[in-house]
PDB file of C-alpha atoms and ligand atoms in Angstrom:
ATOM      1  CA  MET A  26      -0.134   0.162   0.116  1.00 98.00           C
ATOM      2  CA  ILE A  27       1.422   3.563  -1.223  1.00 98.00           C
ATOM      3  CA  VAL A  28       0.688   6.437   1.047  1.00 98.00           C
ATOM      4  CA  ILE A  29       1.060   9.740  -0.876  1.00 98.00           C
ATOM      5  CA  LYS A  30      -0.017  13.484   0.354  1.00 97.00           C
ATOM      6  CA  SER A  31       1.129  15.520  -3.096  1.00 98.00           C
ATOM      7  CA  PRO A  32      -1.600  15.381  -5.349  1.00 98.00           C
ATOM      8  CA  ILE A  33       1.484  15.896  -7.903  1.00 98.00           C
ATOM      9  CA  ASP A  34       2.919  12.458  -7.005  1.00 98.00           C
ATOM     10  CA  LEU A  35      -0.479  11.077  -7.278  1.00 98.00           C
ATOM     11  CA  GLU A  36      -1.085  12.033 -10.762  1.00 98.00           C
ATOM     12  CA  ILE A  37       2.530  10.924 -11.611  1.00 98.00           C
ATOM     13  CA  LEU A  38       1.653   7.106 -10.276  1.00 98.00           C
ATOM     14  CA  LEU A  39      -2.102   6.966 -11.570  1.00 98.00           C
ATOM     15  CA  ASN A  40      -0.906   8.232 -15.376  1.00 97.00           C
ATOM     16  CA  LYS A  41       1.505   5.399 -15.016  1.00 97.00           C
ATOM     17  CA  ILE A  42      -1.334   2.974 -13.781  1.00 97.00           C
ATOM     18  CA  ARG A  43      -3.478   4.169 -16.633  1.00 96.00           C
ATOM     19  CA  GLY A  44      -0.676   4.283 -18.958  1.00 95.00           C
ATOM     20  CA  ASN A  45      -0.967   0.232 -18.606  1.00 93.00           C
ATOM     21  CA  ASN A  46      -4.684   0.476 -19.457  1.00 94.00           C
ATOM     22  CA  LYS A  47      -5.502  -0.673 -15.754  1.00 97.00           C
ATOM     23  CA  LYS A  48      -8.815   0.500 -14.426  1.00 98.00           C
ATOM     24  CA  ILE A  49      -8.777   2.969 -10.939  1.00 98.00           C
ATOM     25  CA  GLY A  50     -11.074   2.876  -8.410  1.00 98.00           C
ATOM     26  CA  PHE A  51     -11.574   5.526  -5.911  1.00 99.00           C
ATOM     27  CA  VAL A  52     -13.177   5.796  -2.576  1.00 99.00           C
ATOM     28  CA  ALA A  53     -13.403   8.883  -1.074  1.00 98.00           C
ATOM     29  CA  THR A  54     -13.275   9.601   2.808  1.00 98.00           C
ATOM     30  CA  MET A  55     -12.766  11.708   5.964  1.00 97.00           C
ATOM     31  CA  GLY A  56     -11.179   8.521   8.002  1.00 97.00           C
ATOM     32  CA  ALA A  57     -12.978   7.037  10.906  1.00 94.00           C
ATOM     33  CA  LEU A  58     -13.006   3.953   8.714  1.00 96.00           C
ATOM     34  CA  HIS A  59     -15.692   1.726   9.463  1.00 96.00           C
ATOM     35  CA  ASP A  60     -17.268  -1.572   7.699  1.00 96.00           C
ATOM     36  CA  GLY A  61     -19.104   0.726   5.475  1.00 97.00           C
ATOM     37  CA  HIS A  62     -15.973   2.586   4.128  1.00 98.00           C
ATOM     38  CA  ILE A  63     -14.415  -0.909   3.814  1.00 98.00           C
ATOM     39  CA  SER A  64     -17.140  -2.497   2.206  1.00 98.00           C
ATOM     40  CA  LEU A  65     -17.435   0.147  -0.611  1.00 98.00           C
ATOM     41  CA  ILE A  66     -13.428  -0.653  -0.834  1.00 98.00           C
ATOM     42  CA  LYS A  67     -13.956  -4.208  -1.305  1.00 98.00           C
ATOM     43  CA  ARG A  68     -16.190  -3.395  -4.187  1.00 98.00           C
ATOM     44  CA  SER A  69     -13.868  -1.555  -5.810  1.00 98.00           C
ATOM     45  CA  LYS A  70     -11.320  -3.888  -5.409  1.00 98.00           C
ATOM     46  CA  GLU A  71     -13.522  -6.231  -7.328  1.00 98.00           C
ATOM     47  CA  GLU A  72     -14.293  -4.328 -10.202  1.00 98.00           C
ATOM     48  CA  ASN A  73     -10.780  -1.914 -10.574  1.00 98.00           C
ATOM     49  CA  ASP A  74      -7.130  -2.890 -11.348  1.00 98.00           C
ATOM     50  CA  THR A  75      -6.001  -0.287  -8.717  1.00 98.00           C
ATOM     51  CA  THR A  76      -8.283   1.226  -5.668  1.00 99.00           C
ATOM     52  CA  VAL A  77      -7.352   4.687  -4.576  1.00 99.00           C
ATOM     53  CA  CYS A  78      -8.664   5.341  -0.930  1.00 99.00           C
ATOM     54  CA  SER A  79      -8.336   9.503   0.281  1.00 98.00           C
ATOM     55  CA  ILE A  80      -8.411  10.223   3.338  1.00 98.00           C
ATOM     56  CA  PHE A  81      -9.248  14.173   3.868  1.00 98.00           C
ATOM     57  CA  ILE A  82     -11.422  16.225   6.545  1.00 98.00           C
ATOM     58  CA  ASN A  83     -12.948  19.270   4.492  1.00 98.00           C
ATOM     59  CA  PRO A  84     -13.459  22.092   6.566  1.00 98.00           C
ATOM     60  CA  LYS A  85     -15.369  23.299   3.768  1.00 97.00           C
ATOM     61  CA  GLN A  86     -19.003  21.427   4.707  1.00 97.00           C
ATOM     62  CA  PHE A  87     -18.963  21.944   8.309  1.00 96.00           C
ATOM     63  CA  ASN A  88     -20.741  24.824   8.715  1.00 89.00           C
ATOM     64  CA  ASP A  89     -20.262  23.634  12.952  1.00 90.00           C
ATOM     65  CA  SER A  90     -16.755  24.459  13.950  1.00 92.00           C
ATOM     66  CA  ASN A  91     -17.320  22.506  17.193  1.00 91.00           C
ATOM     67  CA  ASP A  92     -18.672  19.560  14.502  1.00 87.00           C
ATOM     68  CA  LEU A  93     -15.260  19.725  13.008  1.00 93.00           C
ATOM     69  CA  GLU A  94     -13.007  20.104  15.934  1.00 93.00           C
ATOM     70  CA  LYS A  95     -14.699  17.064  17.256  1.00 86.00           C
ATOM     71  CA  TYR A  96     -14.445  15.051  13.787  1.00 88.00           C
ATOM     72  CA  PRO A  97     -12.225  11.683  15.070  1.00 87.00           C
ATOM     73  CA  ARG A  98      -9.078  11.362  13.044  1.00 93.00           C
ATOM     74  CA  PRO A  99      -8.082   7.731  13.807  1.00 94.00           C
ATOM     75  CA  ILE A 100      -5.463   7.910  11.479  1.00 97.00           C
ATOM     76  CA  GLU A 101      -3.323   5.043  12.606  1.00 98.00           C
ATOM     77  CA  ASN A 102      -6.034   2.325  12.716  1.00 98.00           C
ATOM     78  CA  ASP A 103      -7.576   3.875   9.240  1.00 98.00           C
ATOM     79  CA  LEU A 104      -4.167   2.902   7.671  1.00 98.00           C
ATOM     80  CA  ILE A 105      -4.016  -0.226   9.461  1.00 98.00           C
ATOM     81  CA  LEU A 106      -7.674  -1.277   7.733  1.00 98.00           C
ATOM     82  CA  LEU A 107      -6.943   0.392   4.764  1.00 98.00           C
ATOM     83  CA  LYS A 108      -4.155  -2.262   4.507  1.00 98.00           C
ATOM     84  CA  GLU A 109      -5.790  -5.429   5.402  1.00 98.00           C
ATOM     85  CA  VAL A 110      -8.356  -4.936   3.002  1.00 98.00           C
ATOM     86  CA  GLY A 111      -5.480  -4.032   0.508  1.00 98.00           C
ATOM     87  CA  ALA A 112      -6.231  -0.550  -0.874  1.00 98.00           C
ATOM     88  CA  ASP A 113      -3.684  -0.070  -3.106  1.00 98.00           C
ATOM     89  CA  ILE A 114      -3.216   3.809  -2.704  1.00 99.00           C
ATOM     90  CA  VAL A 115      -4.300   6.269   0.172  1.00 99.00           C
ATOM     91  CA  PHE A 116      -4.447   9.948  -0.648  1.00 99.00           C
ATOM     92  CA  LEU A 117      -3.347  11.729   2.614  1.00 98.00           C
ATOM     93  CA  PRO A 118      -3.502  15.263   1.330  1.00 98.00           C
ATOM     94  CA  ASP A 119      -2.966  18.428   3.607  1.00 98.00           C
ATOM     95  CA  TYR A 120      -5.496  21.442   3.357  1.00 98.00           C
ATOM     96  CA  SER A 121      -3.028  23.201   1.131  1.00 98.00           C
ATOM     97  CA  ASP A 122      -2.763  20.565  -1.095  1.00 98.00           C
ATOM     98  CA  ILE A 123      -6.324  20.266  -1.535  1.00 98.00           C
ATOM     99  CA  TYR A 124      -7.129  24.402  -1.601  1.00 98.00           C
ATOM    100  CA  PRO A 125      -3.684  25.656  -2.215  1.00 97.00           C
ATOM    101  CA  GLN A 126      -3.354  29.837  -1.989  1.00 96.00           C
ATOM    102  CA  ASN A 127      -4.348  30.412  -5.675  1.00 96.00           C
ATOM    103  CA  TYR A 128      -7.105  28.069  -5.523  1.00 96.00           C
ATOM    104  CA  ILE A 129     -10.333  29.553  -7.071  1.00 97.00           C
ATOM    105  CA  GLU A 130     -13.811  28.605  -6.234  1.00 96.00           C
ATOM    106  CA  PRO A 131     -15.749  27.556  -9.256  1.00 97.00           C
ATOM    107  CA  GLU A 132     -19.085  28.831  -9.322  1.00 95.00           C
ATOM    108  CA  ILE A 133     -21.321  25.506  -8.432  1.00 95.00           C
ATOM    109  CA  ASN A 134     -25.313  25.988  -9.030  1.00 94.00           C
ATOM    110  CA  LEU A 135     -26.447  22.400  -7.465  1.00 96.00           C
ATOM    111  CA  SER A 136     -30.535  23.046  -9.341  1.00 93.00           C
ATOM    112  CA  GLY A 137     -31.932  23.318  -5.919  1.00 95.00           C
ATOM    113  CA  LEU A 138     -30.889  20.115  -4.704  1.00 97.00           C
ATOM    114  CA  ASP A 139     -28.528  21.353  -1.444  1.00 97.00           C
ATOM    115  CA  ASN A 140     -31.014  24.173  -0.243  1.00 95.00           C
ATOM    116  CA  VAL A 141     -33.510  21.503   1.162  1.00 98.00           C
ATOM    117  CA  LEU A 142     -33.503  18.068   3.674  1.00 98.00           C
ATOM    118  CA  GLU A 143     -29.441  18.378   4.887  1.00 97.00           C
ATOM    119  CA  GLY A 144     -28.658  21.568   2.749  1.00 97.00           C
ATOM    120  CA  LEU A 145     -31.467  23.458   4.869  1.00 96.00           C
ATOM    121  CA  ILE A 146     -30.319  22.038   8.332  1.00 93.00           C
ATOM    122  CA  ARG A 147     -26.400  22.551   7.539  1.00 94.00           C
ATOM    123  CA  PRO A 148     -26.481  25.290   4.832  1.00 95.00           C
ATOM    124  CA  GLY A 149     -23.369  25.615   2.911  1.00 96.00           C
ATOM    125  CA  HIS A 150     -22.684  22.125   3.777  1.00 97.00           C
ATOM    126  CA  PHE A 151     -23.448  20.448   0.252  1.00 98.00           C
ATOM    127  CA  LYS A 152     -21.418  22.970  -2.056  1.00 97.00           C
ATOM    128  CA  GLY A 153     -18.282  22.486   0.400  1.00 98.00           C
ATOM    129  CA  VAL A 154     -19.051  18.624  -0.390  1.00 98.00           C
ATOM    130  CA  ALA A 155     -19.361  19.552  -4.145  1.00 98.00           C
ATOM    131  CA  LEU A 156     -15.976  21.558  -3.841  1.00 98.00           C
ATOM    132  CA  VAL A 157     -14.177  18.748  -2.089  1.00 98.00           C
ATOM    133  CA  VAL A 158     -15.769  16.546  -4.555  1.00 98.00           C
ATOM    134  CA  LYS A 159     -14.597  18.084  -7.746  1.00 98.00           C
ATOM    135  CA  ARG A 160     -10.856  18.567  -5.991  1.00 98.00           C
ATOM    136  CA  LEU A 161     -10.509  14.854  -5.427  1.00 98.00           C
ATOM    137  CA  PHE A 162     -11.650  13.565  -8.763  1.00 98.00           C
ATOM    138  CA  GLU A 163      -9.150  16.286 -10.497  1.00 98.00           C
ATOM    139  CA  CYS A 164      -6.505  14.818  -8.200  1.00 98.00           C
ATOM    140  CA  VAL A 165      -7.632  10.804  -8.952  1.00 98.00           C
ATOM    141  CA  ASN A 166      -9.653  11.258 -12.214  1.00 98.00           C
ATOM    142  CA  PRO A 167     -10.970   7.695 -11.450  1.00 98.00           C
ATOM    143  CA  ASP A 168     -12.758   5.785 -14.126  1.00 98.00           C
ATOM    144  CA  VAL A 169     -15.502   4.568 -10.699  1.00 98.00           C
ATOM    145  CA  ALA A 170     -15.933   6.325  -7.669  1.00 99.00           C
ATOM    146  CA  TYR A 171     -17.797   4.725  -4.862  1.00 99.00           C
ATOM    147  CA  PHE A 172     -19.976   6.200  -2.479  1.00 98.00           C
ATOM    148  CA  GLY A 173     -22.457   5.142  -0.009  1.00 98.00           C
ATOM    149  CA  GLN A 174     -26.740   5.145  -0.440  1.00 98.00           C
ATOM    150  CA  LYS A 175     -26.569   6.279   3.396  1.00 98.00           C
ATOM    151  CA  ASP A 176     -26.047   9.546   2.374  1.00 98.00           C
ATOM    152  CA  TYR A 177     -28.514   9.882  -0.043  1.00 98.00           C
ATOM    153  CA  GLN A 178     -28.896  13.622  -0.990  1.00 98.00           C
ATOM    154  CA  GLN A 179     -25.114  13.470  -1.104  1.00 98.00           C
ATOM    155  CA  THR A 180     -24.771  10.760  -3.935  1.00 98.00           C
ATOM    156  CA  LEU A 181     -27.193  13.436  -5.889  1.00 98.00           C
ATOM    157  CA  VAL A 182     -24.910  15.968  -5.327  1.00 98.00           C
ATOM    158  CA  ILE A 183     -22.357  13.974  -6.428  1.00 98.00           C
ATOM    159  CA  LYS A 184     -24.009  13.203  -9.944  1.00 98.00           C
ATOM    160  CA  GLU A 185     -24.608  16.624 -10.640  1.00 98.00           C
ATOM    161  CA  ILE A 186     -21.469  17.985 -10.255  1.00 97.00           C
ATOM    162  CA  VAL A 187     -20.218  14.889 -12.341  1.00 98.00           C
ATOM    163  CA  ARG A 188     -22.693  16.018 -15.156  1.00 97.00           C
ATOM    164  CA  GLN A 189     -22.112  19.858 -14.443  1.00 96.00           C
ATOM    165  CA  PHE A 190     -18.345  19.825 -14.767  1.00 97.00           C
ATOM    166  CA  LYS A 191     -18.197  16.992 -17.667  1.00 98.00           C
ATOM    167  CA  ILE A 192     -16.436  14.828 -14.949  1.00 98.00           C
ATOM    168  CA  PRO A 193     -15.430  11.227 -17.176  1.00 97.00           C
ATOM    169  CA  SER A 194     -15.749   9.191 -13.986  1.00 98.00           C
ATOM    170  CA  VAL A 195     -18.954   6.821 -13.602  1.00 98.00           C
ATOM    171  CA  ILE A 196     -20.491   7.363  -9.860  1.00 98.00           C
ATOM    172  CA  ALA A 197     -21.673   3.702  -8.188  1.00 98.00           C
ATOM    173  CA  VAL A 198     -24.075   4.230  -5.320  1.00 98.00           C
ATOM    174  CA  CYS A 199     -23.245   1.517  -3.204  1.00 98.00           C
ATOM    175  CA  SER A 200     -26.603  -0.336  -0.999  1.00 98.00           C
ATOM    176  CA  ILE A 201     -26.348   0.973   2.712  1.00 98.00           C
ATOM    177  CA  PHE A 202     -24.532  -1.609   4.807  1.00 97.00           C
ATOM    178  CA  ARG A 203     -25.928  -2.371   8.087  1.00 98.00           C
ATOM    179  CA  GLU A 204     -24.921  -3.730  11.381  1.00 97.00           C
ATOM    180  CA  LYS A 205     -26.276  -6.638  12.071  1.00 97.00           C
ATOM    181  CA  ASN A 206     -29.356  -4.812  13.884  1.00 98.00           C
ATOM    182  CA  GLY A 207     -30.206  -3.220  11.116  1.00 98.00           C
ATOM    183  CA  LEU A 208     -28.465   0.108  11.878  1.00 98.00           C
ATOM    184  CA  ALA A 209     -26.986   1.957   9.219  1.00 98.00           C
ATOM    185  CA  MET A 210     -23.290   2.177   9.577  1.00 96.00           C
ATOM    186  CA  SER A 211     -21.959   5.310  10.009  1.00 95.00           C
ATOM    187  CA  SER A 212     -18.610   7.193  12.121  1.00 90.00           C
ATOM    188  CA  ARG A 213     -20.828   8.590  14.506  1.00 89.00           C
ATOM    189  CA  ASN A 214     -22.306   5.242  15.882  1.00 94.00           C
ATOM    190  CA  ILE A 215     -19.651   5.160  18.275  1.00 90.00           C
ATOM    191  CA  ARG A 216     -21.106   7.719  20.083  1.00 91.00           C
ATOM    192  CA  LEU A 217     -23.922   5.944  21.054  1.00 97.00           C
ATOM    193  CA  SER A 218     -23.442   3.946  23.794  1.00 98.00           C
ATOM    194  CA  ALA A 219     -23.825  -0.154  23.079  1.00 98.00           C
ATOM    195  CA  GLU A 220     -27.017  -0.385  24.845  1.00 98.00           C
ATOM    196  CA  GLN A 221     -28.508   3.256  22.609  1.00 98.00           C
ATOM    197  CA  ARG A 222     -26.384   1.647  19.255  1.00 98.00           C
ATOM    198  CA  GLU A 223     -28.413  -1.986  19.939  1.00 98.00           C
ATOM    199  CA  ARG A 224     -31.834   0.120  20.638  1.00 98.00           C
ATOM    200  CA  ALA A 225     -31.547   2.731  17.275  1.00 98.00           C
ATOM    201  CA  SER A 226     -32.500  -1.006  14.886  1.00 98.00           C
ATOM    202  CA  PHE A 227     -36.092   1.413  15.568  1.00 98.00           C
ATOM    203  CA  ILE A 228     -35.148   2.932  12.445  1.00 98.00           C
ATOM    204  CA  TYR A 229     -34.496   0.510  10.139  1.00 98.00           C
ATOM    205  CA  LYS A 230     -37.512  -0.953  11.171  1.00 98.00           C
ATOM    206  CA  MET A 231     -39.462   1.784  11.044  1.00 98.00           C
ATOM    207  CA  LEU A 232     -38.563   1.862   7.556  1.00 98.00           C
ATOM    208  CA  LEU A 233     -39.396  -1.213   6.195  1.00 98.00           C
ATOM    209  CA  GLN A 234     -42.294  -0.931   8.055  1.00 98.00           C
ATOM    210  CA  LEU A 235     -43.310   2.088   5.854  1.00 98.00           C
ATOM    211  CA  LYS A 236     -42.377   0.289   2.746  1.00 97.00           C
ATOM    212  CA  GLU A 237     -44.756  -1.893   3.076  1.00 97.00           C
ATOM    213  CA  ASP A 238     -47.435   0.304   4.576  1.00 97.00           C
ATOM    214  CA  VAL A 239     -47.218   2.751   1.376  1.00 95.00           C
ATOM    215  CA  LYS A 240     -48.676  -0.421  -0.515  1.00 93.00           C
ATOM    216  CA  SER A 241     -52.141  -0.308   1.616  1.00 95.00           C
ATOM    217  CA  LEU A 242     -52.549   3.182   3.299  1.00 95.00           C
ATOM    218  CA  PRO A 243     -52.301   6.721   2.333  1.00 94.00           C
ATOM    219  CA  LEU A 244     -49.251   8.190   1.927  1.00 95.00           C
ATOM    220  CA  LYS A 245     -49.319  10.629   5.076  1.00 95.00           C
ATOM    221  CA  GLU A 246     -51.741   7.729   7.273  1.00 97.00           C
ATOM    222  CA  ALA A 247     -48.439   5.576   6.537  1.00 97.00           C
ATOM    223  CA  LEU A 248     -45.860   8.707   7.585  1.00 98.00           C
ATOM    224  CA  ASN A 249     -47.817   9.521  10.587  1.00 98.00           C
ATOM    225  CA  LYS A 250     -47.968   5.600  11.615  1.00 98.00           C
ATOM    226  CA  ALA A 251     -44.026   5.451  11.192  1.00 98.00           C
ATOM    227  CA  GLU A 252     -43.217   8.614  13.033  1.00 98.00           C
ATOM    228  CA  ASN A 253     -45.354   7.346  15.708  1.00 98.00           C
ATOM    229  CA  ILE A 254     -43.293   4.160  15.725  1.00 98.00           C
ATOM    230  CA  LEU A 255     -40.046   6.425  16.039  1.00 98.00           C
ATOM    231  CA  LEU A 256     -41.392   8.404  18.605  1.00 98.00           C
ATOM    232  CA  LYS A 257     -42.006   5.714  21.188  1.00 98.00           C
ATOM    233  CA  ASN A 258     -38.475   5.328  21.698  1.00 98.00           C
ATOM    234  CA  GLU A 259     -36.686   7.426  24.263  1.00 98.00           C
ATOM    235  CA  GLY A 260     -34.448  10.204  23.082  1.00 98.00           C
ATOM    236  CA  VAL A 261     -35.682  10.417  20.264  1.00 98.00           C
ATOM    237  CA  GLN A 262     -36.278  13.898  18.215  1.00 98.00           C
ATOM    238  CA  ILE A 263     -37.511  13.694  14.259  1.00 98.00           C
ATOM    239  CA  ASP A 264     -35.418  15.914  12.213  1.00 97.00           C
ATOM    240  CA  TYR A 265     -37.129  15.122   9.018  1.00 98.00           C
ATOM    241  CA  LEU A 266     -39.091  12.131   7.417  1.00 98.00           C
ATOM    242  CA  THR A 267     -40.277  12.129   4.250  1.00 98.00           C
ATOM    243  CA  ILE A 268     -40.674  10.286   0.796  1.00 97.00           C
ATOM    244  CA  VAL A 269     -39.311  12.354  -2.102  1.00 97.00           C
ATOM    245  CA  ASN A 270     -38.742  12.056  -5.702  1.00 95.00           C
ATOM    246  CA  GLN A 271     -35.465   9.721  -6.374  1.00 96.00           C
ATOM    247  CA  GLN A 272     -34.164  12.365  -8.395  1.00 95.00           C
ATOM    248  CA  THR A 273     -35.143  15.722  -7.854  1.00 95.00           C
ATOM    249  CA  LEU A 274     -35.982  15.512  -3.696  1.00 97.00           C
ATOM    250  CA  VAL A 275     -39.328  16.836  -4.164  1.00 95.00           C
ATOM    251  CA  PRO A 276     -41.978  15.423  -1.549  1.00 95.00           C
ATOM    252  CA  GLU A 277     -44.032  12.478  -3.078  1.00 94.00           C
ATOM    253  CA  GLU A 278     -47.956  13.412  -3.359  1.00 88.00           C
ATOM    254  CA  THR A 279     -48.171   9.976  -4.510  1.00 85.00           C
ATOM    255  CA  LEU A 280     -46.506   6.963  -4.976  1.00 83.00           C
ATOM    256  CA  ASN A 281     -45.078   5.208  -8.235  1.00 74.00           C
ATOM    257  CA  LEU A 282     -43.971   2.091  -5.922  1.00 74.00           C
ATOM    258  CA  GLY A 283     -40.840   0.401  -7.443  1.00 72.00           C
ATOM    259  CA  LYS A 284     -39.866   3.356  -9.597  1.00 74.00           C
ATOM    260  CA  SER A 285     -39.661   6.407  -8.247  1.00 91.00           C
ATOM    261  CA  SER A 286     -39.478   6.892  -4.722  1.00 96.00           C
ATOM    262  CA  VAL A 287     -37.170   6.843  -1.771  1.00 97.00           C
ATOM    263  CA  ALA A 288     -37.571   7.613   2.143  1.00 98.00           C
ATOM    264  CA  LEU A 289     -35.580   9.688   3.475  1.00 98.00           C
ATOM    265  CA  VAL A 290     -35.116  10.027   7.719  1.00 98.00           C
ATOM    266  CA  VAL A 291     -32.921  11.755   9.661  1.00 98.00           C
ATOM    267  CA  VAL A 292     -33.636  11.492  13.853  1.00 98.00           C
ATOM    268  CA  ASP A 293     -31.230  12.931  16.710  1.00 98.00           C
ATOM    269  CA  TYR A 294     -30.985  10.064  18.827  1.00 98.00           C
ATOM    270  CA  PHE A 295     -29.587  11.157  22.782  1.00 98.00           C
ATOM    271  CA  GLY A 296     -27.928  13.641  20.716  1.00 95.00           C
ATOM    272  CA  VAL A 297     -26.507  11.798  17.730  1.00 94.00           C
ATOM    273  CA  ARG A 298     -27.678  12.644  14.104  1.00 94.00           C
ATOM    274  CA  LEU A 299     -28.424   9.534  12.759  1.00 97.00           C
ATOM    275  CA  LEU A 300     -29.543   9.662   9.028  1.00 98.00           C
ATOM    276  CA  ASP A 301     -31.070   6.381   6.989  1.00 98.00           C
ATOM    277  CA  ASN A 302     -33.448   5.781   3.964  1.00 98.00           C
ATOM    278  CA  ILE A 303     -35.141   2.733   1.643  1.00 98.00           C
ATOM    279  CA  TYR A 304     -36.082   2.822  -1.981  1.00 96.00           C
ATOM    280  CA  LEU A 305     -40.084   2.689  -2.184  1.00 94.00           C
TER     281      LEU A 305
HETATM  282  O1  PAF B 830     -19.238  11.326   2.401  1.00 67.79           O
HETATM  283  C1  PAF B 830     -18.067  11.626   3.076  1.00 67.79           C
HETATM  284  O2  PAF B 830     -17.257  11.070   4.081  1.00 67.79           O
HETATM  285  C2  PAF B 830     -17.626  12.917   2.499  1.00 67.79           C
HETATM  286  O3  PAF B 830     -18.781  13.602   2.820  1.00 67.79           O
HETATM  287  C3  PAF B 830     -17.055  13.183   1.378  1.00 67.79           C
HETATM  288  C4  PAF B 830     -17.446  12.095   0.026  1.00 67.79           C
HETATM  289  C5  PAF B 830     -15.578  12.365   1.108  1.00 67.79           C
HETATM  290  C6  PAF B 830     -16.632  14.312   0.922  1.00 67.79           C
HETATM  291  O4  PAF B 830     -15.565  14.923   2.271  1.00 67.79           O
END
């Protein structure tokens, strides 16, 4: 496994690899790796000759400096995990490598994808994600880049960037990787106690029930029932629970089952924001 800090060194190495007609897969992370990230890397390894994983905590996507400060940085453990899973290249840039002094922020228009849901709660967050993903893609120029479906809105933002800037990479959105009890894997899960983490299975159970309920109940009724299921649990506040169009994130009036809708949920559970979603 090669660890590289400088974008120029990375470009030289990747150009050699590409010159040998090898396919390059990419997994972008902010570190604090868990099995969800590892599953993305495994998929990239299956589908490509070389897998690059980046670790860069991007300040531009944090709208709360406290959150940025608190963000876990277990870099040594991350490198052990990456070696174990067989990542070929780890890209570990500094802030000045990604945003050098002469860096000029490109005009980015996210077509309204950044003004709803997570974007309302975390203003500026998706613009920050878009900026860093664009820069990381410039550095890695992957054939395929892998992102988790858990951050559903983020996957749409990334597809929009790729479309807008004509980036010649394929975006693969990988199914949510779950703990045994169904809780979606997230770096934030470690902030829950063992008992809370076990109980947090209620989120996925609610989504499965909602997927069943929308087949027979009017949408509003199914959503009310789902909210009540969530609120039965101690320590829960609902940030949002909504059923939206998979492409536009516009709330659905009626459902076209199996075609175009996704249910998105975010709860605050004992102070930890947990995201999940399910295709309907
Ligand atoms: O999902 C993440 O970990 C980050 O938002 C990403 C895509 C690596 C950009 O910083």
